XYZ file of C-alpha atoms in Angstrom:
302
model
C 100.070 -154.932 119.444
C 103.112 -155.120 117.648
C 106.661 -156.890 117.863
C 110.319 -155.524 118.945
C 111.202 -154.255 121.403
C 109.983 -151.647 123.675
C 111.362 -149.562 126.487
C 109.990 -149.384 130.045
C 110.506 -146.585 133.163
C 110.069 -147.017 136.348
C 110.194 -143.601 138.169
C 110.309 -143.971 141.879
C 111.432 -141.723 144.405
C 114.889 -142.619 145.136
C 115.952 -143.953 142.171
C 115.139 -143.874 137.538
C 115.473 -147.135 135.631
C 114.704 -147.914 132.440
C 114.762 -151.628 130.638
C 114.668 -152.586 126.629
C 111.793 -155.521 126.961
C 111.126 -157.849 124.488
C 107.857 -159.055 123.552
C 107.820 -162.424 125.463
C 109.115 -160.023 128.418
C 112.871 -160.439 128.711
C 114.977 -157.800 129.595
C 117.630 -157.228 127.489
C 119.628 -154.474 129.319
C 119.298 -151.656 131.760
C 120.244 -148.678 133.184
C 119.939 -147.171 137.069
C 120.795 -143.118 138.089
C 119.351 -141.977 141.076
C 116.054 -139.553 141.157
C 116.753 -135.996 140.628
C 114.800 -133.475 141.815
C 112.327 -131.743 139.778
C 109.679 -132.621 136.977
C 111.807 -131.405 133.792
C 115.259 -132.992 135.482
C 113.714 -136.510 135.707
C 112.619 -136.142 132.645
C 115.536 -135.648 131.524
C 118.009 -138.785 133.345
C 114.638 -140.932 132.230
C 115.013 -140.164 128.475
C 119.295 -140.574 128.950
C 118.618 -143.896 130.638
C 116.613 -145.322 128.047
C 118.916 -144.150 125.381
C 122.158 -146.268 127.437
C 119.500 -149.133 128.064
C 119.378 -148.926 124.060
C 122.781 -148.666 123.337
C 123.436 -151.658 125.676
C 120.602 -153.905 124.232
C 122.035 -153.070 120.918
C 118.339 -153.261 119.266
C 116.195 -150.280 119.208
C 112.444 -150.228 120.598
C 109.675 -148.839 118.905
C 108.310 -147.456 121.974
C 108.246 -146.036 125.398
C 106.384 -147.070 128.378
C 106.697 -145.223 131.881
C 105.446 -146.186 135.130
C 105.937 -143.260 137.612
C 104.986 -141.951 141.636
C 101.539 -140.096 141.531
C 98.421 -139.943 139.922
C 98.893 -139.928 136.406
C 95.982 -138.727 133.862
C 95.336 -141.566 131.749
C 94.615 -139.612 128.680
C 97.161 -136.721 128.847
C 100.059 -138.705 130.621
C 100.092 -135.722 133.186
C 100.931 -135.852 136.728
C 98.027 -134.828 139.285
C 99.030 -135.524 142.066
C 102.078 -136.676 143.956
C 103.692 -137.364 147.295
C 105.210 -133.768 148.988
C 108.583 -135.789 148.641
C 108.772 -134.585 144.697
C 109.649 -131.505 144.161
C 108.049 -129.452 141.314
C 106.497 -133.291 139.618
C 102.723 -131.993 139.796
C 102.002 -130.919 136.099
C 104.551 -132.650 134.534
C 103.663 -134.127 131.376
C 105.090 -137.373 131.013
C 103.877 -138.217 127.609
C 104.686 -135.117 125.683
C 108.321 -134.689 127.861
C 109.454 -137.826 127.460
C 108.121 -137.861 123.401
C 109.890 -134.647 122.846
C 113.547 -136.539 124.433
C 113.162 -139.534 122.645
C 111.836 -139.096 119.499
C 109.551 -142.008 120.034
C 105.775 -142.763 121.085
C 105.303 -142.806 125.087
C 102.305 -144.536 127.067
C 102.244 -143.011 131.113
C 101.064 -144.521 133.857
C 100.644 -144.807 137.754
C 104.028 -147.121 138.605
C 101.702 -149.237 140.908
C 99.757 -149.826 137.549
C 102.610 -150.795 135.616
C 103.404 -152.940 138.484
C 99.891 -154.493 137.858
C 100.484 -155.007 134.085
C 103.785 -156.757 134.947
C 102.271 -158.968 137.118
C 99.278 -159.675 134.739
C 101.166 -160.591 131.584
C 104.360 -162.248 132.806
C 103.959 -163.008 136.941
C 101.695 -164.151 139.499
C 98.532 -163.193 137.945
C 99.037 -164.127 134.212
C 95.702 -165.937 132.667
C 93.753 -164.232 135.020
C 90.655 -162.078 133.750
C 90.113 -160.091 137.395
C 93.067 -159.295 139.781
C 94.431 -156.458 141.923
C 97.970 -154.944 142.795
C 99.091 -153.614 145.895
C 102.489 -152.488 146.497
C 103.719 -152.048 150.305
C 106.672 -149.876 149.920
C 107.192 -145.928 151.626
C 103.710 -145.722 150.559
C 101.358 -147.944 150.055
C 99.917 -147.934 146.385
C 97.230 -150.250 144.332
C 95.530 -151.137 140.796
C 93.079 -152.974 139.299
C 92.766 -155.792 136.501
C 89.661 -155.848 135.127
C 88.308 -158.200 132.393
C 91.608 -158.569 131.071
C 92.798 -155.534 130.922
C 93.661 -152.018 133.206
C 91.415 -150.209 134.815
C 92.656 -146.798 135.742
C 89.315 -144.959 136.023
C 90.465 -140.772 135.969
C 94.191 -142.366 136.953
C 93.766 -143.127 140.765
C 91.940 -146.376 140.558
C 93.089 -149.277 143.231
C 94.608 -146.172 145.190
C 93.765 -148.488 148.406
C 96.759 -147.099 150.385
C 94.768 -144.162 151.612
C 91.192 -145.985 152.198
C 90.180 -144.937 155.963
C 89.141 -147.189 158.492
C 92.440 -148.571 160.012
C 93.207 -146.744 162.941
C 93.541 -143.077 164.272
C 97.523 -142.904 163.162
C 97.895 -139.430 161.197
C 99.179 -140.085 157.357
C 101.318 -138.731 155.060
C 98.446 -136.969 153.082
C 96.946 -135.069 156.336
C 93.988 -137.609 157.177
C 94.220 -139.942 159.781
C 93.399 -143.972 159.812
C 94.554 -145.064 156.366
C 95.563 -148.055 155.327
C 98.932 -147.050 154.508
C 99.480 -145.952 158.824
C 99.633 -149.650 159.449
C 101.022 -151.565 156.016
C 103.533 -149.228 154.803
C 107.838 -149.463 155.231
C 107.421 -146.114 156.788
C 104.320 -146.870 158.926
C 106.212 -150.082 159.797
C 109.080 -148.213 161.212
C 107.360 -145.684 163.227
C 105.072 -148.554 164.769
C 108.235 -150.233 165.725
C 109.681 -146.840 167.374
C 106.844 -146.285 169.100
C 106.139 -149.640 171.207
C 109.993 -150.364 171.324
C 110.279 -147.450 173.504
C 113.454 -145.106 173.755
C 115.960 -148.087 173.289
C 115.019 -148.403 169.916
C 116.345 -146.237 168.064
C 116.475 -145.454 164.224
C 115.814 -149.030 162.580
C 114.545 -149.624 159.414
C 112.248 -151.831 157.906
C 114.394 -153.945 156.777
C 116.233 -154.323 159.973
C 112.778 -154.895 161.642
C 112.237 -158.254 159.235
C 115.662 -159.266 160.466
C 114.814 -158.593 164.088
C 111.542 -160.631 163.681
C 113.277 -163.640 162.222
C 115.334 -163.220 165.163
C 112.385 -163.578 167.817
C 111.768 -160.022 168.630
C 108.453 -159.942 169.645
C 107.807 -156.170 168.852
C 108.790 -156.586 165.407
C 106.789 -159.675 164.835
C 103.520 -157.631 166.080
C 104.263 -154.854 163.735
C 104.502 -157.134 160.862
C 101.747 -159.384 161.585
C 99.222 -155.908 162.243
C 100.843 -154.836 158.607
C 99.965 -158.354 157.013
C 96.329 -158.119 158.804
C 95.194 -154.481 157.661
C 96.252 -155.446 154.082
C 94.101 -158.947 154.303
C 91.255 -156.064 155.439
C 91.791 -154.220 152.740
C 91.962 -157.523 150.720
C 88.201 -158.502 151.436
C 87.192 -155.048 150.832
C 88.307 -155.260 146.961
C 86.845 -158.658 147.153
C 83.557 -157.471 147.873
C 83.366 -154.682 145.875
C 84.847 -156.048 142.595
C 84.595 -159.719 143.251
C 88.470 -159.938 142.150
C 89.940 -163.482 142.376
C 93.476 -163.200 142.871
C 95.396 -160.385 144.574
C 99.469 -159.438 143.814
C 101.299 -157.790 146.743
C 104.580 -156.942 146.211
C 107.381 -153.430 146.888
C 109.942 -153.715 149.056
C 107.860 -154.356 152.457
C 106.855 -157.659 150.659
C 109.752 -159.331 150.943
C 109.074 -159.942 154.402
C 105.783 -161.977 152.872
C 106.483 -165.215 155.358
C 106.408 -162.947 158.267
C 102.700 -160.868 156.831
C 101.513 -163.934 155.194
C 99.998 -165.608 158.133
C 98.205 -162.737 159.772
C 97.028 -162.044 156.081
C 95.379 -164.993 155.832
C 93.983 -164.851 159.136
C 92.028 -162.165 158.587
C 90.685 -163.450 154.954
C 89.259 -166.741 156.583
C 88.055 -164.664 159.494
C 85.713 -163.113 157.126
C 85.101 -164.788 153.679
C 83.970 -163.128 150.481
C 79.997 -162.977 150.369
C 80.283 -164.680 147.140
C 82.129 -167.848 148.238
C 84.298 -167.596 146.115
C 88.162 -168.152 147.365
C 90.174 -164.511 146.886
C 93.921 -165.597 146.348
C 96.323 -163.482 147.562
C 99.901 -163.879 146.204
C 103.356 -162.024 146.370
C 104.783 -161.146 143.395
C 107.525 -162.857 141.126
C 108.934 -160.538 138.907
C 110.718 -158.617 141.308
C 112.471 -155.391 140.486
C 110.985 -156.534 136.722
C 107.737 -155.742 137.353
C 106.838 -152.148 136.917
C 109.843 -152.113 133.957
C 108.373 -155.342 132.255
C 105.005 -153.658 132.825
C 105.462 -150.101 131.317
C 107.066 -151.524 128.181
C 103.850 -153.945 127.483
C 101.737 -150.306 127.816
C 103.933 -148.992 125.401
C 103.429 -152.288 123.236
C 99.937 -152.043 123.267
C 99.399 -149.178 122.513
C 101.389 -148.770 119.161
């Protein structure tokens, strides 16, 4: 690892930023444009944000990181697989395009990984040699931390967002029952719909964390059956990889007071084998994370 500083992505699907990070993990300046569509066109708005994250910074970075939607081949840096909602992203090397814009090296990952690395180095689960991620945004996404470092296995490891067993509720990917039914925004949303009845409406996830702090007892269910199918999956990584500490975070975890509880719940319901206590904790770094995150991959690996 090596100092300066280095430049982080976060590809998502509605929106491309890109952060100059120092090495004690401030950022120094960014830049937002929304997501185009196709692989070579996000390419390109990622490699003109970093440049204007540059400019702004006034410092150059040695490196690039970038954390994007899919399942990204650890050792190529090419995307294998991706939500339906990107257009023409499968195949898109992220490595070798994003090299060729910037001049400069360029680690790829999985943004739920970055996330992970974020979270590992400067947030909730710094100092901590074992840990998982899991995001609960239009998807639901997840990494591992293992023995100090990331594991990304063939570049879909953690992927706990479409683990079966929850249900009968058709997802996104054509299978029915996964995790991501009951603990994503979208899943969140259609839940709502559904028991609300007619009267509903179209009302978003946030507006359904609003309408639980207001006492409405449909949105409170929906939340609390979110926060208890992620404490399920919880104890499952607990079992299998005897992880201490667990990060949730995306944009569903902001309503963490409201999932917390039913979380919980379900943990002490059903201890770890081991004994040992499994923390679960929301993240801290915020929008940082996957930013901060990409940028120490591209730090580490120059």
């Amino acid at each position: 690892m090596t100092g300066g500083a280095t430049a982080g992505v976060d590809i998502g699907g509605t929106k491309i930023r890109a952060a100059v990070v120092t090495p004690d993990g401030e950022v120094l300046a960014s830049a937002t444009a929304p997501t185009p569509s196709g692989g070579e066109a996000m390419l390109d708005v990622s490699a003109d944000l970093v440049a204007r994250a540059t400019a702004s910074a006034g410092t150059p970075v040695a490196a690039v990181g970038v954390g994007a939607a899919g399942v990204v081949d650890p050792g190529t840096g090419e995307v294998l697989a991706a939500s339906d909602s990107f257009v023409a992203w499968v195949g898109t090397n992220l490595r070798a395009g994003l090299a060729s814009r910037t001049g400069l090296p360029v680690t790829a990952a999985n943004d739920v990984d970055s996330f992970l690395v974020g979270e590992a180095t400067w947030g909730a689960v710094r100092g901590v040699r074992s840990a998982a991620g899991i995001a609960l945004g239009t998807g639901v996404g997840g990494a591992l931390w293992l023995n100090g470092a990331l594991y990304r296995g063939a570049g879909a490891a953690g992927e706990i967002g479409h683990m079966p067993g929850f249900g009968d509720a058709r997802c996104t990917c054509g299978q029915r029952g996964h995790l991501e039914t009951l603990a994503s925004g979208r899943s969140v949303e259609r839940r709502y719909a559904e028991l609300a009845g007619g009267g509903a409406g179209d009302v978003g996830a946030t507006q359904i964390e609003a309408r639980a702090r207001a006492g409405d007892r449909t949105a409170v269910r929906v939340l609390a059956d979110a926060g208890r199918a992620v404490g399920s999956a919880v104890l499952v990584l607990a079992a299998l990889l005897d992880v201490g500490r667990v990060v949730v975070g995306g944009g569903l975890a902001r309503a963490w007071d409201l999932l917390e509880p039913a979380l919980l719940a379900r943990i002490r319901d059903e201890p770890p084998v081991s004994g040992h206590t499994v923390e679960v904790r929301p993240a801290v770094l915020g929008g940082d994370a996957t930013v901060v995150g990409a940028a120490a991959l591209a730090r580490s690996g120059l």
